[in-house]
Amino acid sequence: MNSPENIVNLVTTIAKIANIVNTANELYKKLQQSNRELNKELHGSNDSRSVSPVNSNQAEAFFEPDVKQPKEYDEHFFKATPLNGTSFSLLLSRLRKRMMRWPRNRKAVAPEQRLAITLMFLTEGCHFRVISQAYNLGLTTIRKLIYETLDAIWEELHYDYLSPPNVSELKDIAEKFYVKTGMPNCMGAINAKHIHITRPKDSGSVYYNFRKSFSIAVVAICDADYVFRHVDVGAEGSRSDGGILARSAFGRKLLDGTLEVPQDTNLPGTSTSFPYYYVGDNTYPLKPNLMRPFPGRKLSEDKDKYNRALNKAREHIENAFGILATRWRVLQTTIHASPENTEKIVLATILIHNFLMLQNDTDYFTLELVDHTVDNEEIDGRWRENANFLKTFQLGFSNRSSTQSFELREKLKEFISSNTV
């Protein structure tokens, strides 16, 4: 229904899109020479992929052939998307060659336009139809160019920005966690989240979760710098029996203890040998390579101190997801896409997140976004102001753990309780 509230929301969305369109206009101005090179290369392409022709009011109307430097529009562009002009240029330089392989006519959508449109979609979570109207491009064209760009992001970035850490890198991650949280040998923090989707066709209740909505799961591990180090996307929302983690090769190895991790090492300042491990909440099983808190509320001082240290490490994954969903608001919506295409959307946001975090982009990441301490006072991250998105997945593992796992947790508790956190 066209209620006043709906009309206001639509007007607000269109205003945001207009702002992004103006920004894209500025971006294209500085890329005239690149476009000439693009057209020259595309004329000889034999790639079979194509995009539907644009409507009579061509997207090129939004872009003028002048040149501006990134510094002239950084602030304006960042207001519209999580990237400033410099980051946009760096990302475009990585993706350009892949996008230039696609054959286009002279009135086609150039790489910089494609990337700007895709970033707008990821930032706002707009329906394709709204974007189509804003850019005067056909709905089929918008859908195709966005998914092609998401494919290009995965193909170009996943090796450099989402490859499993090697043993040396895991040691470096553990050292950072120890410095920041007092948890030694910690290789990362793990959690699983719901991504809400519309009901997939002919899926029955497979994606219907306990919150009475349709979703897929994202299981992720991050390091002490909020960079995602492992991600598995796509498990059906109805799963709640541990199968979500076990569906991936990584998850199976974590659960059966066959992960390639650094050799056990002595806890700092002691002769106590201890394995490297990940940290999770109480929904995860206690394993030699997976530590979780002690259950209960009225705990002894040493158990409480252990729990506080572990939770301080574990909250890195909560904050990483918080940054992700705050910057890429498509993750806060119910995504109107198939599970396969939703997976592409989620992975693209994570890859760009890692790209920007490892570029030390101080516009994308600010301390106020995450939980932090000021003058010994703990301050909640700004992402928590709207923390209803990305609900935690209840994995529902059995509470049965090995005697070895309980003994290891006791050793870790004793170490932490005797050291200042």
XYZ file of C-alpha atoms in Angstrom:
421
model
C 0.000 0.000 0.000
C 1.135 3.545 -0.748
C 0.933 4.781 2.842
C 2.568 8.119 3.753
C 5.346 6.205 5.521
C 6.054 4.065 2.452
C 6.117 7.134 0.229
C 8.555 8.887 2.570
C 10.810 5.812 2.588
C 10.724 5.622 -1.204
C 11.568 9.309 -1.556
C 14.448 8.901 0.904
C 15.798 5.927 -1.035
C 15.578 7.760 -4.351
C 17.366 10.748 -2.810
C 20.208 8.484 -1.711
C 20.411 6.963 -5.169
C 20.506 10.408 -6.755
C 23.439 11.251 -4.518
C 25.252 8.104 -5.631
C 24.477 8.818 -9.273
C 26.048 12.262 -8.913
C 29.077 10.658 -7.315
C 29.374 8.103 -10.115
C 29.260 11.041 -12.506
C 32.343 12.479 -10.823
C 34.130 9.120 -10.915
C 33.612 8.676 -14.605
C 34.971 12.108 -15.431
C 38.480 11.115 -14.471
C 38.445 7.970 -16.581
C 38.010 9.255 -20.161
C 41.328 7.884 -21.327
C 40.598 4.520 -19.714
C 37.312 4.323 -21.582
C 39.032 4.842 -24.944
C 41.379 1.989 -24.087
C 38.395 -0.105 -23.027
C 36.561 0.410 -26.333
C 39.708 -0.376 -28.300
C 40.239 -3.654 -26.481
C 36.607 -4.730 -26.531
C 36.238 -4.471 -30.311
C 38.351 -7.580 -30.734
C 36.790 -9.651 -27.948
C 35.274 -13.085 -28.690
C 33.790 -13.592 -25.227
C 30.250 -14.926 -25.549
C 28.773 -13.109 -22.531
C 26.578 -10.094 -23.193
C 24.278 -7.620 -21.462
C 20.867 -6.425 -22.596
C 20.936 -3.061 -24.377
C 20.370 -0.020 -22.208
C 17.195 2.020 -22.482
C 16.882 5.092 -24.694
C 18.110 7.376 -21.912
C 21.550 5.819 -21.786
C 23.474 5.431 -18.558
C 26.195 7.481 -20.223
C 24.028 10.536 -19.576
C 25.151 10.322 -15.955
C 28.831 10.519 -16.846
C 30.823 13.339 -18.391
C 34.222 12.974 -20.121
C 36.324 15.256 -17.887
C 39.018 14.400 -15.368
C 38.935 14.955 -11.615
C 41.351 13.667 -9.000
C 40.074 11.403 -6.189
C 40.785 14.025 -3.527
C 38.147 16.262 -5.097
C 35.298 13.870 -4.360
C 36.495 11.558 -1.555
C 34.091 12.993 1.020
C 31.141 13.019 -1.356
C 31.747 9.459 -2.503
C 32.223 8.128 1.025
C 28.864 9.564 2.057
C 27.255 7.425 -0.620
C 29.271 4.199 -0.213
C 31.855 2.785 2.218
C 34.679 3.631 -0.218
C 36.473 6.901 -0.733
C 37.770 7.844 -4.179
C 41.227 6.385 -3.611
C 39.862 3.019 -2.485
C 37.438 2.994 -5.411
C 40.310 3.546 -7.839
C 42.388 0.787 -6.238
C 39.507 -1.667 -6.365
C 38.667 -0.718 -9.942
C 42.281 -1.254 -10.981
C 42.058 -4.831 -9.669
C 38.766 -5.569 -11.437
C 39.156 -3.647 -14.682
C 40.900 -6.339 -16.756
C 38.290 -8.948 -15.893
C 35.442 -6.596 -16.754
C 37.128 -5.515 -19.989
C 36.849 -9.080 -21.290
C 33.095 -8.681 -21.639
C 32.029 -7.477 -25.122
C 30.159 -4.188 -25.179
C 28.962 -1.769 -27.820
C 29.720 1.931 -27.678
C 26.701 2.629 -25.497
C 27.593 -0.078 -23.007
C 28.099 0.237 -19.268
C 31.806 0.760 -18.579
C 33.700 -0.900 -15.682
C 33.652 2.174 -13.449
C 29.890 2.491 -13.917
C 29.389 -1.216 -13.222
C 31.415 -1.023 -10.041
C 29.637 2.131 -8.840
C 26.220 0.546 -9.448
C 27.245 -2.672 -7.692
C 28.624 -0.773 -4.702
C 25.375 1.166 -4.488
C 23.426 -2.098 -4.422
C 25.638 -3.575 -1.699
C 25.581 -0.372 0.333
C 21.836 0.277 0.297
C 20.324 -3.111 -0.501
C 17.981 -1.459 -3.025
C 15.730 -3.622 -5.157
C 17.055 -3.990 -8.697
C 13.980 -2.200 -10.017
C 14.814 0.941 -8.015
C 18.369 0.941 -9.367
C 17.075 0.329 -12.879
C 14.859 3.401 -12.677
C 17.601 5.547 -11.153
C 20.085 4.732 -13.915
C 17.614 4.448 -16.800
C 18.911 0.958 -17.464
C 16.843 -2.121 -18.214
C 16.017 -4.371 -15.280
C 17.682 -7.350 -16.981
C 20.780 -5.243 -17.647
C 21.033 -4.125 -14.018
C 20.611 -7.647 -12.690
C 23.147 -9.098 -15.125
C 25.811 -6.430 -14.673
C 25.611 -6.609 -10.867
C 25.980 -10.386 -10.768
C 28.776 -10.282 -13.346
C 30.573 -7.713 -11.204
C 30.079 -9.862 -8.107
C 31.634 -12.761 -10.038
C 34.575 -10.539 -11.004
C 35.083 -9.515 -7.373
C 35.254 -13.163 -6.317
C 37.513 -14.240 -9.177
C 39.949 -11.378 -8.703
C 40.107 -11.019 -4.924
C 39.463 -14.352 -3.238
C 42.998 -15.721 -3.620
C 44.622 -12.653 -2.073
C 41.951 -11.752 0.463
C 40.263 -14.966 1.586
C 42.862 -17.716 1.354
C 43.342 -19.881 4.458
C 46.212 -18.618 6.639
C 49.344 -20.747 6.607
C 51.040 -21.951 9.788
C 53.286 -18.903 10.022
C 50.326 -16.546 9.588
C 48.350 -18.421 12.234
C 51.197 -17.864 14.694
C 51.168 -14.146 13.902
C 47.411 -14.014 14.444
C 47.786 -15.809 17.773
C 50.426 -13.332 18.907
C 48.096 -10.406 18.172
C 45.231 -12.027 20.055
C 47.489 -12.580 23.057
C 48.607 -8.946 23.083
C 45.042 -7.650 22.721
C 43.103 -10.086 24.903
C 45.466 -12.181 27.024
C 44.390 -15.394 25.251
C 47.536 -17.288 24.150
C 47.602 -19.560 21.071
C 44.260 -18.203 19.779
C 44.081 -18.466 15.967
C 40.750 -16.670 15.578
C 37.158 -16.217 16.713
C 34.281 -18.144 15.136
C 30.557 -17.493 14.831
C 27.617 -18.154 12.514
C 24.948 -15.691 11.367
C 21.636 -15.699 9.505
C 21.327 -13.922 6.157
C 17.625 -13.393 5.490
C 16.292 -14.237 2.044
C 12.939 -14.537 0.343
C 11.601 -18.065 0.158
C 13.412 -19.925 -2.633
C 11.166 -21.467 -5.258
C 10.145 -25.089 -4.585
C 12.284 -25.192 -1.416
C 9.579 -26.160 1.060
C 10.804 -25.542 4.607
C 14.480 -26.236 3.914
C 15.481 -22.594 4.445
C 12.887 -21.895 7.172
C 14.689 -21.154 10.440
C 13.644 -21.213 14.087
C 12.982 -17.445 13.934
C 10.208 -18.143 11.431
C 11.927 -16.580 8.464
C 13.943 -17.882 5.521
C 17.713 -17.673 5.661
C 21.077 -19.089 4.782
C 23.965 -19.404 7.207
C 27.348 -17.707 7.195
C 30.021 -19.358 9.327
C 33.111 -17.177 9.660
C 36.396 -16.855 11.515
C 38.193 -13.546 11.930
C 41.573 -12.467 13.257
C 42.452 -9.845 15.863
C 42.195 -7.076 13.231
C 38.588 -7.900 12.213
C 39.720 -9.473 8.936
C 37.748 -12.570 7.911
C 40.090 -15.543 7.538
C 37.605 -18.302 6.770
C 34.049 -18.069 5.479
C 31.481 -20.709 4.571
C 28.198 -19.445 3.099
C 25.076 -21.239 2.004
C 23.880 -23.745 4.600
C 20.090 -23.854 4.773
C 18.459 -21.917 7.600
C 16.638 -24.984 8.916
C 19.865 -26.666 9.974
C 20.483 -26.599 13.712
C 22.321 -29.825 14.435
C 25.937 -28.948 13.842
C 25.669 -29.775 10.163
C 26.226 -26.111 9.313
C 29.845 -26.270 10.438
C 30.370 -29.851 9.302
C 29.214 -29.100 5.724
C 32.600 -27.566 4.827
C 35.956 -29.311 4.642
C 37.330 -26.789 7.143
C 34.490 -27.436 9.597
C 34.874 -31.197 9.394
C 38.609 -30.937 10.037
C 38.017 -28.575 12.953
C 35.532 -30.972 14.527
C 37.618 -34.105 14.023
C 40.931 -32.481 14.973
C 42.706 -32.831 11.619
C 43.249 -29.134 10.817
C 46.713 -28.038 9.747
C 47.675 -25.791 12.646
C 50.966 -24.844 14.326
C 52.508 -27.436 16.599
C 51.684 -27.230 20.286
C 53.818 -24.678 22.082
C 54.432 -23.745 25.689
C 52.116 -21.168 27.177
C 54.043 -17.886 27.626
C 56.475 -18.004 30.539
C 55.641 -21.620 31.398
C 56.666 -25.164 30.527
C 53.024 -26.130 29.866
C 52.553 -27.328 26.294
C 49.265 -26.247 24.744
C 47.595 -26.559 21.314
C 46.557 -23.667 19.093
C 42.791 -23.137 19.058
C 39.831 -21.023 17.941
C 37.334 -19.462 20.359
C 33.551 -19.662 20.141
C 30.516 -19.250 22.366
C 28.654 -21.975 24.247
C 26.862 -23.174 21.116
C 30.147 -24.730 19.939
C 31.619 -28.004 21.168
C 34.669 -27.955 23.400
C 37.576 -29.400 21.415
C 41.380 -29.306 21.710
C 41.388 -26.770 18.843
C 38.152 -25.015 19.890
C 37.759 -23.363 23.291
C 34.469 -22.082 24.711
C 33.398 -20.404 27.999
C 32.548 -22.153 31.235
C 28.747 -22.384 31.514
C 26.745 -20.792 34.309
C 26.497 -17.410 36.008
C 27.854 -17.738 39.542
C 31.372 -18.811 38.664
C 34.561 -18.933 40.679
C 36.980 -16.042 40.205
C 39.364 -18.042 38.034
C 36.582 -19.287 35.743
C 35.144 -15.798 35.500
C 38.535 -14.389 34.550
C 38.927 -17.077 31.886
C 35.473 -16.313 30.492
C 36.172 -12.584 30.330
C 39.391 -13.143 28.403
C 37.766 -15.622 26.035
C 34.775 -13.348 25.443
C 37.098 -10.430 24.746
C 38.702 -12.524 22.004
C 35.379 -13.920 20.772
C 33.842 -10.455 20.442
C 36.220 -9.785 17.555
C 33.980 -11.873 15.307
C 30.882 -10.054 16.573
C 32.567 -6.745 15.791
C 33.768 -7.962 12.389
C 30.197 -8.901 11.462
C 29.068 -5.572 12.919
C 31.433 -3.597 10.685
C 30.380 -5.683 7.693
C 26.636 -5.177 8.117
C 26.981 -1.498 9.031
C 28.992 -0.720 5.910
C 27.107 -3.094 3.575
C 23.465 -2.610 4.479
C 22.234 -5.154 1.953
C 23.032 -7.648 4.733
C 20.462 -5.955 6.973
C 17.665 -6.574 4.470
C 15.737 -9.595 3.302
C 17.640 -10.323 0.107
C 15.484 -10.938 -2.970
C 17.758 -13.468 -4.639
C 18.317 -17.189 -4.942
C 20.541 -18.832 -2.316
C 23.299 -19.100 -4.939
C 23.164 -15.403 -5.788
C 22.848 -14.464 -2.117
C 26.095 -16.338 -1.561
C 27.736 -14.177 -4.246
C 26.455 -11.029 -2.525
C 27.730 -12.056 0.901
C 31.134 -13.147 -0.370
C 31.564 -9.892 -2.298
C 30.923 -7.808 0.824
C 33.422 -9.889 2.785
C 36.085 -9.672 0.084
C 35.748 -5.892 -0.250
C 35.758 -5.637 3.561
C 39.038 -7.553 3.746
C 40.455 -5.552 0.833
C 39.748 -2.278 2.641
C 40.844 -3.501 6.081
C 44.173 -4.734 4.710
C 44.580 -1.430 2.849
C 44.249 0.221 6.288
C 41.437 2.382 4.939
C 40.776 4.738 7.858
C 37.501 5.903 6.331
C 36.072 2.395 6.083
C 37.197 1.379 9.574
C 37.009 3.766 12.507
C 37.513 2.837 16.147
C 34.044 4.044 17.096
C 32.533 1.286 14.950
C 33.778 -1.472 17.277
C 33.865 -2.131 21.000
C 36.820 -0.281 22.508
C 38.199 1.123 25.738
C 38.678 4.792 26.616
C 40.328 5.649 29.962
C 39.593 2.119 31.219
C 35.914 2.504 30.295
C 34.450 -0.037 27.881
C 32.570 1.653 25.032
C 30.144 -0.254 22.810
C 30.798 -0.123 19.083
C 28.443 2.010 17.009
C 27.270 -1.062 15.105
C 25.421 -2.170 18.249
C 22.977 0.733 17.871
C 21.254 -1.378 15.232
C 22.188 -4.854 16.359
C 18.974 -6.615 15.331
C 20.500 -7.654 12.025
C 22.581 -10.781 11.466
C 21.111 -12.932 14.217
C 23.445 -15.564 15.634
C 22.873 -19.060 14.316
C 22.139 -21.621 17.037
C 24.307 -24.516 15.979
C 22.974 -26.963 18.546
C 26.030 -29.161 19.068
C 26.019 -31.946 21.606
C 27.530 -30.993 24.961
C 29.645 -34.142 24.951
C 33.357 -33.328 24.907
C 36.429 -35.430 25.507
C 38.227 -35.608 28.824
C 41.269 -34.161 27.053
C 39.272 -31.082 26.022
C 38.087 -30.427 29.585
C 41.630 -30.860 30.905
C 43.006 -28.420 28.341
C 40.429 -25.807 29.280
C 41.419 -26.197 32.928
C 45.069 -25.612 32.026
C 44.159 -22.518 30.043
C 42.008 -21.253 32.909
C 44.891 -21.675 35.352
C 47.250 -19.777 33.058
C 44.846 -16.886 32.503
C 43.830 -16.619 36.154
C 47.477 -16.234 37.152
C 48.192 -13.568 34.530
C 46.850 -10.042 34.133
C 44.354 -9.740 31.281
